[in-house]
GROMACS .gro file of C-alpha atoms in nm:
model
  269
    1UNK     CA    1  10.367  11.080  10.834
    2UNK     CA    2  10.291  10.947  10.459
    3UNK     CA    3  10.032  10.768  10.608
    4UNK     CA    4   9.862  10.992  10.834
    5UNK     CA    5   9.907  11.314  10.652
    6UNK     CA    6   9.854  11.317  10.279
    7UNK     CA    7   9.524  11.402  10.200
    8UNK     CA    8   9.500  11.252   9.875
    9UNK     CA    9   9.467  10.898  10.064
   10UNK     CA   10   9.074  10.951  10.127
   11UNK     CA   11   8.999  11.062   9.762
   12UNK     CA   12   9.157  10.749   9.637
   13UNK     CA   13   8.969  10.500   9.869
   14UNK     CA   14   8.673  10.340   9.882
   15UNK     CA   15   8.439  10.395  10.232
   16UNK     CA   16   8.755  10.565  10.416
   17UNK     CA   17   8.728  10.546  10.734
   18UNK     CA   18   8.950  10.710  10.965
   19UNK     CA   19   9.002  10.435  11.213
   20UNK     CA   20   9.148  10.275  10.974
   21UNK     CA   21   9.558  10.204  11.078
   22UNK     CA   22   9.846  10.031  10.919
   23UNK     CA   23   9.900   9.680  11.028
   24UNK     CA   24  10.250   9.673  10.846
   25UNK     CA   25  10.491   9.898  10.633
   26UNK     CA   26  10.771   9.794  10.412
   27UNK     CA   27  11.007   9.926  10.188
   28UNK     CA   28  10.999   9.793   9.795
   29UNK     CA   29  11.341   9.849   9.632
   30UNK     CA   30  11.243   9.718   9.320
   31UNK     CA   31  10.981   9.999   9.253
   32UNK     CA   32  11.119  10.207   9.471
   33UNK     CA   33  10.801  10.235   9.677
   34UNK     CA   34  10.714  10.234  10.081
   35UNK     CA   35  10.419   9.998  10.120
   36UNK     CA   36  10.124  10.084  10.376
   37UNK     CA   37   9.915   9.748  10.478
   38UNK     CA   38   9.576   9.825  10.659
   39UNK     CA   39   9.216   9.620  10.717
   40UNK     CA   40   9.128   9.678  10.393
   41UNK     CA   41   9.371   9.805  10.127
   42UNK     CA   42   9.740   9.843  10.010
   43UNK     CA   43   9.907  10.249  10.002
   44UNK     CA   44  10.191  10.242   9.777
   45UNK     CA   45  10.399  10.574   9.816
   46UNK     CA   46  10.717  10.677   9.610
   47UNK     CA   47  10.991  10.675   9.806
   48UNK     CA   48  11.191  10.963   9.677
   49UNK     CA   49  10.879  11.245   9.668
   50UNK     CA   50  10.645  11.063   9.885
   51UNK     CA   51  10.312  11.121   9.718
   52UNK     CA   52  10.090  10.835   9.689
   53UNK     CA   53  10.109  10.661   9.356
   54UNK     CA   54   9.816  10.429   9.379
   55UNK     CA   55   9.569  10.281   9.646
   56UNK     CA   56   9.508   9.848   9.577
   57UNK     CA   57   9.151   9.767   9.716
   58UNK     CA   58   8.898   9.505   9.643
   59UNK     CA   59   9.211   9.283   9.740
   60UNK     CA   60   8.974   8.978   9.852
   61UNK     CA   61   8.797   8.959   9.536
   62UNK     CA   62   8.483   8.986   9.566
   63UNK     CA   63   8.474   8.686   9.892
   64UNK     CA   64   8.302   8.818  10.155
   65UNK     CA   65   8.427   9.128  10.361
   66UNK     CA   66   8.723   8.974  10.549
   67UNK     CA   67   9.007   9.188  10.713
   68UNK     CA   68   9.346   9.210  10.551
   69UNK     CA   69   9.599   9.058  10.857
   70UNK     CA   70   9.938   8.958  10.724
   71UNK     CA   71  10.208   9.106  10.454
   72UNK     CA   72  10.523   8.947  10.248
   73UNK     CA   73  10.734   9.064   9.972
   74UNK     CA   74  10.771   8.764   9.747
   75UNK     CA   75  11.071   8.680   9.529
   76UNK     CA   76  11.232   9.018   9.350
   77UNK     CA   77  10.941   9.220   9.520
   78UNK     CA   78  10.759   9.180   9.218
   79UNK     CA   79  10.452   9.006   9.370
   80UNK     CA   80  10.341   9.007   9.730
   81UNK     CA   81  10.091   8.730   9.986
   82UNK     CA   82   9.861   8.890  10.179
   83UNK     CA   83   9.674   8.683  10.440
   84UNK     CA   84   9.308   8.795  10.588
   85UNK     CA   85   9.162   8.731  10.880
   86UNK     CA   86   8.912   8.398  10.751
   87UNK     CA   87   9.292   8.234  10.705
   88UNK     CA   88   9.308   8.269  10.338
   89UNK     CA   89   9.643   8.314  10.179
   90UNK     CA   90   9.668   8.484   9.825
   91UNK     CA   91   9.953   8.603   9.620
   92UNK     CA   92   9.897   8.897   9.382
   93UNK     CA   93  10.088   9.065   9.145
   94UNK     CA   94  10.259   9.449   9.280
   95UNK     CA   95  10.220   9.667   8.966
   96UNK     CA   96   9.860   9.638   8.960
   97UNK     CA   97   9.736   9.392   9.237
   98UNK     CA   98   9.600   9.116   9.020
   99UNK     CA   99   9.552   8.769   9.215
  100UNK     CA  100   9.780   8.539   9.087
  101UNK     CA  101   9.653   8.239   9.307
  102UNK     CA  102   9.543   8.099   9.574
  103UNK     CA  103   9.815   7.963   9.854
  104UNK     CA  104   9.559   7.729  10.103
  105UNK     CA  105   9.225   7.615  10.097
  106UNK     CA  106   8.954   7.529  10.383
  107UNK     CA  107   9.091   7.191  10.496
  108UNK     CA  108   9.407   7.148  10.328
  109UNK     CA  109   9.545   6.953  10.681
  110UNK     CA  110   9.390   6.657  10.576
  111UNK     CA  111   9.571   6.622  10.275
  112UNK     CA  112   9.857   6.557  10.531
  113UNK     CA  113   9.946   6.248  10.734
  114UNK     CA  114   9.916   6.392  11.087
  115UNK     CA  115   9.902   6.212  11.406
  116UNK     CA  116   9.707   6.552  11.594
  117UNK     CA  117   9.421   6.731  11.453
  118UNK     CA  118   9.454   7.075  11.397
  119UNK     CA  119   9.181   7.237  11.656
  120UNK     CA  120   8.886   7.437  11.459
  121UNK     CA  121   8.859   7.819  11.507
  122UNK     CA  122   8.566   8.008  11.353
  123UNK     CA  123   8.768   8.299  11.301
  124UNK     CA  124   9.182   8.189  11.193
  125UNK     CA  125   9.352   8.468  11.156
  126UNK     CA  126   9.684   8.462  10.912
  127UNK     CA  127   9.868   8.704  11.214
  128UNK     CA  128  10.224   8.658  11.003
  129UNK     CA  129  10.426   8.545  10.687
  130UNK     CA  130  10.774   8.533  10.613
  131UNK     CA  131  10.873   8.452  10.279
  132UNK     CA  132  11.197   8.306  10.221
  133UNK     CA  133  11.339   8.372   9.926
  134UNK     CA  134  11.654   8.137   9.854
  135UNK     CA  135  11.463   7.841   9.997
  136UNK     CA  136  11.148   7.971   9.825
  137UNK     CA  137  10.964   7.838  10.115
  138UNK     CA  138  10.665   8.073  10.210
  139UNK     CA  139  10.596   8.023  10.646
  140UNK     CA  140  10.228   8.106  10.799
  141UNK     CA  141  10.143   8.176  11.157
  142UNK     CA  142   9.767   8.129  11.219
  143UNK     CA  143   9.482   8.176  11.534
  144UNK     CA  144   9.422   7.807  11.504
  145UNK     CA  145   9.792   7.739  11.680
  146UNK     CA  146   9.938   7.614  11.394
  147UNK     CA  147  10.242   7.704  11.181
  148UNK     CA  148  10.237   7.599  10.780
  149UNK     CA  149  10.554   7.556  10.554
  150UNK     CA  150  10.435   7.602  10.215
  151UNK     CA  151  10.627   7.541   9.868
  152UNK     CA  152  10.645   7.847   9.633
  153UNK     CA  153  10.875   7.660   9.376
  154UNK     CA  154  10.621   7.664   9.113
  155UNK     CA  155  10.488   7.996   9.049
  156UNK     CA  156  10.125   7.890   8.967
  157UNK     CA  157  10.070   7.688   9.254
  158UNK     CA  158  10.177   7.659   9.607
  159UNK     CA  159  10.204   7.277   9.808
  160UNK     CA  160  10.176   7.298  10.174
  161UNK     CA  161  10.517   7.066  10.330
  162UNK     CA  162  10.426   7.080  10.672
  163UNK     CA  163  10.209   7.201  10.947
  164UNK     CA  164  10.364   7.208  11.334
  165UNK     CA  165  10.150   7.224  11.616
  166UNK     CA  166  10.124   7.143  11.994
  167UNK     CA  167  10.320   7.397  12.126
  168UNK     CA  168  10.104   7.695  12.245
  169UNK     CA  169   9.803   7.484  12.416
  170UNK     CA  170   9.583   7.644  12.155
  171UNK     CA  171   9.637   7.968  12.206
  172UNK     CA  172   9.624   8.212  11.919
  173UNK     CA  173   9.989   8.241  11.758
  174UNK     CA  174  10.028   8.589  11.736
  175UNK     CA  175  10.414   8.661  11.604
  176UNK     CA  176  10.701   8.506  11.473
  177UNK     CA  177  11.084   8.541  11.352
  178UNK     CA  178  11.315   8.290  11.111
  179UNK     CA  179  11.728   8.303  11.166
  180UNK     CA  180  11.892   8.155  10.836
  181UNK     CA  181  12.209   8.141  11.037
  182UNK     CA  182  12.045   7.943  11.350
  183UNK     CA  183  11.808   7.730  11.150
  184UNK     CA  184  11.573   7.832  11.367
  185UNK     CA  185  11.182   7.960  11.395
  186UNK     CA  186  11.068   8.143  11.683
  187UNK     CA  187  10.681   8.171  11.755
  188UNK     CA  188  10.493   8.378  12.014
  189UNK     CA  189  10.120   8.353  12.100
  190UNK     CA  190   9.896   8.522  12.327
  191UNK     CA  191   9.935   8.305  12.617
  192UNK     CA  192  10.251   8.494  12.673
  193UNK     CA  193  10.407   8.114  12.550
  194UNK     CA  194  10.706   8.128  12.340
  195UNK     CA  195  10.841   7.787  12.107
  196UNK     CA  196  11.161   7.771  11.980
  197UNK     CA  197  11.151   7.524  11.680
  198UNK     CA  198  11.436   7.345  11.430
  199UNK     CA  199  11.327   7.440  11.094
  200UNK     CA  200  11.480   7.151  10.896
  201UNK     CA  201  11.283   6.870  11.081
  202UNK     CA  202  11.027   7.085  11.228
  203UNK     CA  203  11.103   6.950  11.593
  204UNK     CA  204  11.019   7.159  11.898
  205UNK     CA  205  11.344   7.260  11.990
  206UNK     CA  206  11.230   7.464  12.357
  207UNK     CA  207  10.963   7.651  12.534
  208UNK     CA  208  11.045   7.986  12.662
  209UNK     CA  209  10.824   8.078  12.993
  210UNK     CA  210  10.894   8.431  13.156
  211UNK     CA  211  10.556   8.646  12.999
  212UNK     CA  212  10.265   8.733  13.132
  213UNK     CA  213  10.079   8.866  12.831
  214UNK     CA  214  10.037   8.836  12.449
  215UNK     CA  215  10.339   8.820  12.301
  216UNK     CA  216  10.391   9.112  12.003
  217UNK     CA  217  10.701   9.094  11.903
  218UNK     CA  218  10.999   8.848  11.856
  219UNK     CA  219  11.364   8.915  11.658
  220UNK     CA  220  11.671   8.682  11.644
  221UNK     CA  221  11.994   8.873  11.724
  222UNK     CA  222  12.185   8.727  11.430
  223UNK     CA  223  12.459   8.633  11.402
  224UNK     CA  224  12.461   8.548  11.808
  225UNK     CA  225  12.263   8.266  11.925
  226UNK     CA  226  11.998   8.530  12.103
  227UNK     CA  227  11.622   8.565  12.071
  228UNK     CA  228  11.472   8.908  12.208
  229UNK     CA  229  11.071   8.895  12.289
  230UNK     CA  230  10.814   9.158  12.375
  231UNK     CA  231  10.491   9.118  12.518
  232UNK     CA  232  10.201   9.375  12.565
  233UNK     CA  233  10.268   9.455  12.921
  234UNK     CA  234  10.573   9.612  12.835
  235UNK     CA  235  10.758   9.294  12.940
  236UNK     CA  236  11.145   9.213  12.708
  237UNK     CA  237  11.282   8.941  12.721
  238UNK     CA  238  11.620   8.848  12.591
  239UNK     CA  239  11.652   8.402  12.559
  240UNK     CA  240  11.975   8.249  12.448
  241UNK     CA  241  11.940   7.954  12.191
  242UNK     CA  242  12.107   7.679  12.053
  243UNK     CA  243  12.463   7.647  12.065
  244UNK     CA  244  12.431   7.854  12.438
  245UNK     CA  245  12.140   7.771  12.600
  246UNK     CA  246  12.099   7.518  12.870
  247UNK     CA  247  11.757   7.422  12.910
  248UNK     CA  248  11.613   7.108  13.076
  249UNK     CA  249  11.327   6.924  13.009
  250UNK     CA  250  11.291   7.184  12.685
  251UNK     CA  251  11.231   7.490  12.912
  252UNK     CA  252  11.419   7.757  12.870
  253UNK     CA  253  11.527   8.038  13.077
  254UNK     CA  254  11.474   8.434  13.028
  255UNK     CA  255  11.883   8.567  13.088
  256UNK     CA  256  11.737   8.948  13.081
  257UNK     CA  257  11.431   9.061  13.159
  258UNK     CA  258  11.326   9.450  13.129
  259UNK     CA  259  10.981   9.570  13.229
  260UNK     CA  260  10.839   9.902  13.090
  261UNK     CA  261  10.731  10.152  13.383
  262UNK     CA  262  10.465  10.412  13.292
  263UNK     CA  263  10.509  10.687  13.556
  264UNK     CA  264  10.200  10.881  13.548
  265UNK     CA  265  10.204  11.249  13.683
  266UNK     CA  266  10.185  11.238  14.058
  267UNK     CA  267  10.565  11.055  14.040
  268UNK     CA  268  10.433  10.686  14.101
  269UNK     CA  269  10.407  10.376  13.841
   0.00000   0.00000   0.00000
């Protein structure tokens, strides 16, 4: 309703457009503030009145027109990483949405010893980030199939640790969900392929095969060793993980599968 509603969003915005939608919301409890992600800006709202407080554009800086695609609180709230739709991660500051630094660069893989290549997209996407904040470890899911473990120890500079690969054939990695209690990392893609990785050595742990579509959405059931999927059919999926599952040869079976019916007005599906 914030979003959608209050008026005073197009006065505050450069070249509004009204097909513009949020990509992601989140609540800041260090300002106090809900936080509206779209394509191109920020909408911070107080939480307590709900009028908008301030609108952060011009978030890429000036490099090129790329789409805003990913959000993450970092430590305390205080500062936030946005990624865009080129692959670029930044962090900025919240009160006023400085840039504090660049996270990657083009071609930071081959800083890394890898045995596989990471395959080339023109257009790699940043589709999600999870910041985690007693590890400070900051995690990337990208169009070019790869996931990216990145250092945020120092707060002027961020080291990429690892990049894991090979388990979506290439397919765009859409989604993705961290359990601190599992040790696990959970990544969907839009081959309707779901990996199941250990986070500590960055193994592939299992594949999970029971979609048919892009995978949206995926949430670890803490504290029970569960993973619960959604895909864009209207397909759930609910996947038991390590200590329960029993998988062989690293596939792993759906347990409870729901599919979403749209019965249209003559009575049929």
């Amino acid at each position: 309703m914030f979003f959608y509603d209050n008026s005073s969003v197009s006065k505050s915005i450069k070249n509004f457009n009204e097909d513009v939608y949020a990509i992601h919301a989140d609540y800041n409890a260090y300002y106090n503030t809900f936080v509206i992600v779209t394509k191109i800006d920020i909408r911070v709202y107080d939480a307590v009145t709900g009028r908008l407080r301030k609108v952060l554009t011009d978030l890429n800086g000036g490099e090129g027109n790329q789409d805003l695609s990913a959000f993450a609180f970092g430590g305390k709230q205080r500062k936030f990483y946005l990624g865009d739709n080129s692959g670029v991660v930044k962090i900025y500051n919240m009160k006023d949405g400085g840039v504090i630094h660049k996270v990657n660069e083009p071609g930071e893989e081959q800083d890394l010893d890898r045995r596989k290549t990471v395959k080339k997209k023109e257009n790699n996407e940043t589709s999600e980030l999870i910041y985690l904040k007693d590890e400070k470890l900051l995690i990337t899911a990208n169009w070019d199939s790869t996931i990216r473990i990145y250092d945020e120890g120092e707060p002027e500079e961020s080291m990429l640790l690892r990049i894991m690969s090979g388990a979506h054939k290439d397919s765009d990695i859409i989604t993705m969900d961290y359990s601190a209690n599992l040790n696990l990392l959970a990544t969907g893609s839009a081959n309707g392929m779901i990996a199941i990785w250990d986070f500590e050595s960055g193994k592939l742990e299992s594949i999970c095969l029971s979609h048919n579509a892009d995978i949206t959405h995926l949430k670890f059931a803490d504290y029970f060793p569960i993973l619960i999927s959604a895909s864009s059919d209207g397909t759930m999926c609910v996947w038991p993980v390590r200590p329960s599952n029993q998988h062989q040869n690293n596939i792993n079976n759906c347990i409870l599968k729901i599919h979403h019916s749209e019965w249209k007005e003559d009575g049929t599906e």
